[in-house]
Amino acid sequence: MQARYLELLGLSGRERVLEVGTGSGYQTALLALLCETVFSVERVPELAQSARAALEAAGISNAIVLVGDGTLGWRPFAPYDAILVAAASPEIPAPLVEQLAPGGKMVIPSATARAKC
């Protein structure tokens, strides 16, 4: 799934990306290899700390992890060229739409949409 999400974003290497749901930091690391800067928001403090440590151990220096509510985005660094949301949502959070740059792409699993393969 993560490879498909990254493919859908179509990153060129110069983007500022917001990731909602850092988790272990695996996808964050992949994003960091494909774009200029990753701003990742994780709501669980222990996961955020673990992801920071994993990213540092991997030598990833262009990813920043914040503990917070990802549905609110991360306004200080907006707009984002791409936004990748890890968890399904019944609707797209308005703050994320507001923080997406004109022409930007957002990938968010939908609880109501059918999967397309």
C-alpha atoms as an extended CHARMM CRD file, in Angstrom:
* protein
*
       117  EXT
         1         1  MET       CA              0.0000000000        0.0000000000        0.0000000000  PROA      1               0.0000000000
         2         2  GLN       CA              2.7500000000        2.4320000000        0.8770000000  PROA      2               0.0000000000
         3         3  ALA       CA              4.3790000000        2.0040000000       -2.5150000000  PROA      3               0.0000000000
         4         4  ARG       CA              1.0340000000        2.7150000000       -4.1920000000  PROA      4               0.0000000000
         5         5  TYR       CA              0.4860000000        5.8340000000       -2.0480000000  PROA      5               0.0000000000
         6         6  LEU       CA              3.9380000000        7.1240000000       -2.9530000000  PROA      6               0.0000000000
         7         7  GLU       CA              3.3180000000        6.3930000000       -6.6110000000  PROA      7               0.0000000000
         8         8  LEU       CA              0.0470000000        8.3480000000       -6.5040000000  PROA      8               0.0000000000
         9         9  LEU       CA              1.8450000000       11.4030000000       -5.0850000000  PROA      9               0.0000000000
        10        10  GLY       CA              4.1960000000       11.4780000000       -8.0990000000  PROA      10              0.0000000000
        11        11  LEU       CA              7.0090000000       13.1720000000       -6.1860000000  PROA      11              0.0000000000
        12        12  SER       CA              9.8800000000       14.7450000000       -8.1360000000  PROA      12              0.0000000000
        13        13  GLY       CA             12.2770000000       15.4330000000       -5.2630000000  PROA      13              0.0000000000
        14        14  ARG       CA             11.6140000000       19.1120000000       -4.5870000000  PROA      14              0.0000000000
        15        15  GLU       CA              8.3440000000       18.8840000000       -2.6230000000  PROA      15              0.0000000000
        16        16  ARG       CA              7.4130000000       19.7880000000        0.9200000000  PROA      16              0.0000000000
        17        17  VAL       CA              5.2250000000       16.9330000000        2.1450000000  PROA      17              0.0000000000
        18        18  LEU       CA              2.8920000000       16.6740000000        5.1280000000  PROA      18              0.0000000000
        19        19  GLU       CA              2.4350000000       13.1490000000        6.4270000000  PROA      19              0.0000000000
        20        20  VAL       CA             -0.4340000000       12.4840000000        8.8240000000  PROA      20              0.0000000000
        21        21  GLY       CA              0.2630000000        9.4160000000       10.9360000000  PROA      21              0.0000000000
        22        22  THR       CA              3.9940000000        8.8440000000       11.4000000000  PROA      22              0.0000000000
        23        23  GLY       CA              3.6410000000        5.4160000000       12.9920000000  PROA      23              0.0000000000
        24        24  SER       CA              6.9970000000        3.6410000000       13.0420000000  PROA      24              0.0000000000
        25        25  GLY       CA              8.5500000000        6.1990000000       10.6870000000  PROA      25              0.0000000000
        26        26  TYR       CA              8.9640000000        3.7150000000        7.8170000000  PROA      26              0.0000000000
        27        27  GLN       CA              6.8130000000        5.6530000000        5.3670000000  PROA      27              0.0000000000
        28        28  THR       CA              8.3420000000        8.8950000000        6.6620000000  PROA      28              0.0000000000
        29        29  ALA       CA             11.7870000000        7.5920000000        5.7190000000  PROA      29              0.0000000000
        30        30  LEU       CA             10.5770000000        6.6160000000        2.2410000000  PROA      30              0.0000000000
        31        31  LEU       CA              9.0610000000       10.0650000000        1.7600000000  PROA      31              0.0000000000
        32        32  ALA       CA             12.2910000000       11.6950000000        2.9520000000  PROA      32              0.0000000000
        33        33  LEU       CA             14.1760000000        9.8660000000        0.2050000000  PROA      33              0.0000000000
        34        34  LEU       CA             11.7180000000       11.0900000000       -2.4310000000  PROA      34              0.0000000000
        35        35  CYS       CA             11.1490000000       14.7460000000       -1.5060000000  PROA      35              0.0000000000
        36        36  GLU       CA             12.8780000000       17.8000000000       -0.0730000000  PROA      36              0.0000000000
        37        37  THR       CA             11.2700000000       17.8940000000        3.3820000000  PROA      37              0.0000000000
        38        38  VAL       CA              8.7450000000       15.7930000000        5.2950000000  PROA      38              0.0000000000
        39        39  PHE       CA              6.6480000000       17.2380000000        8.1110000000  PROA      39              0.0000000000
        40        40  SER       CA              5.0100000000       14.3280000000        9.8960000000  PROA      40              0.0000000000
        41        41  VAL       CA              2.3260000000       14.4700000000       12.6020000000  PROA      41              0.0000000000
        42        42  GLU       CA              1.7350000000       11.5880000000       15.0200000000  PROA      42              0.0000000000
        43        43  ARG       CA             -0.8680000000       11.6560000000       17.7980000000  PROA      43              0.0000000000
        44        44  VAL       CA              0.7750000000        8.9870000000       20.0060000000  PROA      44              0.0000000000
        45        45  PRO       CA              3.8130000000       10.4670000000       21.7940000000  PROA      45              0.0000000000
        46        46  GLU       CA              5.5780000000        7.1190000000       22.1980000000  PROA      46              0.0000000000
        47        47  LEU       CA              5.2700000000        6.3610000000       18.4840000000  PROA      47              0.0000000000
        48        48  ALA       CA              6.5560000000        9.8170000000       17.5840000000  PROA      48              0.0000000000
        49        49  GLN       CA              9.5940000000        9.4130000000       19.8340000000  PROA      49              0.0000000000
        50        50  SER       CA             10.3270000000        5.9410000000       18.4720000000  PROA      50              0.0000000000
        51        51  ALA       CA              9.9910000000        7.2000000000       14.8870000000  PROA      51              0.0000000000
        52        52  ARG       CA             12.3520000000       10.1130000000       15.5940000000  PROA      52              0.0000000000
        53        53  ALA       CA             14.9390000000        7.6780000000       16.9410000000  PROA      53              0.0000000000
        54        54  ALA       CA             14.5390000000        5.3500000000       13.9360000000  PROA      54              0.0000000000
        55        55  LEU       CA             14.8520000000        8.2380000000       11.4690000000  PROA      55              0.0000000000
        56        56  GLU       CA             17.9690000000        9.5250000000       13.2220000000  PROA      56              0.0000000000
        57        57  ALA       CA             19.4890000000        6.0360000000       13.2560000000  PROA      57              0.0000000000
        58        58  ALA       CA             18.8180000000        5.7820000000        9.5140000000  PROA      58              0.0000000000
        59        59  GLY       CA             20.5480000000        9.1010000000        8.8830000000  PROA      59              0.0000000000
        60        60  ILE       CA             17.3490000000       10.8360000000        7.7540000000  PROA      60              0.0000000000
        61        61  SER       CA             17.7540000000       14.5570000000        8.3960000000  PROA      61              0.0000000000
        62        62  ASN       CA             14.9930000000       16.0820000000        6.2570000000  PROA      62              0.0000000000
        63        63  ALA       CA             12.0280000000       14.7500000000        8.2610000000  PROA      63              0.0000000000
        64        64  ILE       CA             10.4980000000       16.4570000000       11.2910000000  PROA      64              0.0000000000
        65        65  VAL       CA              8.0250000000       14.6720000000       13.5750000000  PROA      65              0.0000000000
        66        66  LEU       CA              5.4380000000       16.5460000000       15.6360000000  PROA      66              0.0000000000
        67        67  VAL       CA              3.1360000000       15.1060000000       18.3000000000  PROA      67              0.0000000000
        68        68  GLY       CA             -0.3640000000       16.3760000000       17.5840000000  PROA      68              0.0000000000
        69        69  ASP       CA             -3.7130000000       15.9210000000       15.9070000000  PROA      69              0.0000000000
        70        70  GLY       CA             -2.9400000000       15.2470000000       12.2700000000  PROA      70              0.0000000000
        71        71  THR       CA             -6.4350000000       16.2180000000       11.1210000000  PROA      71              0.0000000000
        72        72  LEU       CA             -5.3960000000       19.7960000000       11.9320000000  PROA      72              0.0000000000
        73        73  GLY       CA             -2.3050000000       19.5630000000        9.7330000000  PROA      73              0.0000000000
        74        74  TRP       CA              0.7580000000       21.6320000000       10.6150000000  PROA      74              0.0000000000
        75        75  ARG       CA              0.0390000000       25.2500000000        9.6710000000  PROA      75              0.0000000000
        76        76  PRO       CA              3.4290000000       26.8710000000       10.3700000000  PROA      76              0.0000000000
        77        77  PHE       CA              5.0210000000       25.0320000000        7.4450000000  PROA      77              0.0000000000
        78        78  ALA       CA              2.0870000000       25.1210000000        5.0010000000  PROA      78              0.0000000000
        79        79  PRO       CA              1.4420000000       25.1270000000        2.1360000000  PROA      79              0.0000000000
        80        80  TYR       CA              2.4290000000       21.5760000000        1.2200000000  PROA      80              0.0000000000
        81        81  ASP       CA              2.9890000000       20.2570000000       -2.2650000000  PROA      81              0.0000000000
        82        82  ALA       CA              1.6790000000       16.8830000000       -1.1650000000  PROA      82              0.0000000000
        83        83  ILE       CA             -0.1960000000       15.4730000000        1.8230000000  PROA      83              0.0000000000
        84        84  LEU       CA             -0.2460000000       11.7740000000        2.6610000000  PROA      84              0.0000000000
        85        85  VAL       CA             -2.7000000000       10.5400000000        5.2950000000  PROA      85              0.0000000000
        86        86  ALA       CA             -2.1910000000        7.0700000000        6.7750000000  PROA      86              0.0000000000
        87        87  ALA       CA             -5.6360000000        6.4040000000        8.2660000000  PROA      87              0.0000000000
        88        88  ALA       CA             -9.0310000000        6.2710000000        6.6010000000  PROA      88              0.0000000000
        89        89  SER       CA            -11.4150000000        9.1100000000        7.2600000000  PROA      89              0.0000000000
        90        90  PRO       CA            -15.1510000000        9.4550000000        6.6290000000  PROA      90              0.0000000000
        91        91  GLU       CA            -14.4120000000       12.9100000000        5.1990000000  PROA      91              0.0000000000
        92        92  ILE       CA            -11.3840000000       14.9290000000        4.1900000000  PROA      92              0.0000000000
        93        93  PRO       CA            -10.4300000000       17.2780000000        7.0420000000  PROA      93              0.0000000000
        94        94  ALA       CA            -10.8570000000       20.9140000000        5.9440000000  PROA      94              0.0000000000
        95        95  PRO       CA             -7.5530000000       22.0600000000        7.5360000000  PROA      95              0.0000000000
        96        96  LEU       CA             -5.6570000000       19.6390000000        5.3020000000  PROA      96              0.0000000000
        97        97  VAL       CA             -7.3590000000       20.9680000000        2.1740000000  PROA      97              0.0000000000
        98        98  GLU       CA             -6.5350000000       24.5280000000        3.2760000000  PROA      98              0.0000000000
        99        99  GLN       CA             -2.8570000000       23.6220000000        3.7520000000  PROA      99              0.0000000000
       100       100  LEU       CA             -2.4490000000       21.9820000000        0.3360000000  PROA      100             0.0000000000
       101       101  ALA       CA             -0.6410000000       24.1680000000       -2.1940000000  PROA      101             0.0000000000
       102       102  PRO       CA             -2.4350000000       25.0090000000       -5.4530000000  PROA      102             0.0000000000
       103       103  GLY       CA             -1.9150000000       22.0670000000       -7.7710000000  PROA      103             0.0000000000
       104       104  GLY       CA             -0.8180000000       19.8610000000       -4.8590000000  PROA      104             0.0000000000
       105       105  LYS       CA             -1.8500000000       16.2560000000       -4.3520000000  PROA      105             0.0000000000
       106       106  MET       CA             -3.4330000000       14.6000000000       -1.3410000000  PROA      106             0.0000000000
       107       107  VAL       CA             -3.6980000000       10.8550000000       -0.8210000000  PROA      107             0.0000000000
       108       108  ILE       CA             -6.1100000000        9.8320000000        1.9200000000  PROA      108             0.0000000000
       109       109  PRO       CA             -7.7980000000        6.4560000000        2.3380000000  PROA      109             0.0000000000
       110       110  SER       CA            -11.5590000000        6.8340000000        2.3540000000  PROA      110             0.0000000000
       111       111  ALA       CA            -13.8360000000        4.7970000000        4.5650000000  PROA      111             0.0000000000
       112       112  THR       CA            -16.6120000000        5.1880000000        1.9880000000  PROA      112             0.0000000000
       113       113  ALA       CA            -14.8440000000        4.8820000000       -1.3620000000  PROA      113             0.0000000000
       114       114  ARG       CA            -14.3440000000        1.6040000000       -3.1900000000  PROA      114             0.0000000000
       115       115  ALA       CA            -10.7840000000        0.4580000000       -3.7170000000  PROA      115             0.0000000000
       116       116  LYS       CA             -9.4920000000        0.7720000000       -7.2830000000  PROA      116             0.0000000000
       117       117  CYS       CA             -6.7730000000       -1.5760000000       -8.4210000000  PROA      117             0.0000000000
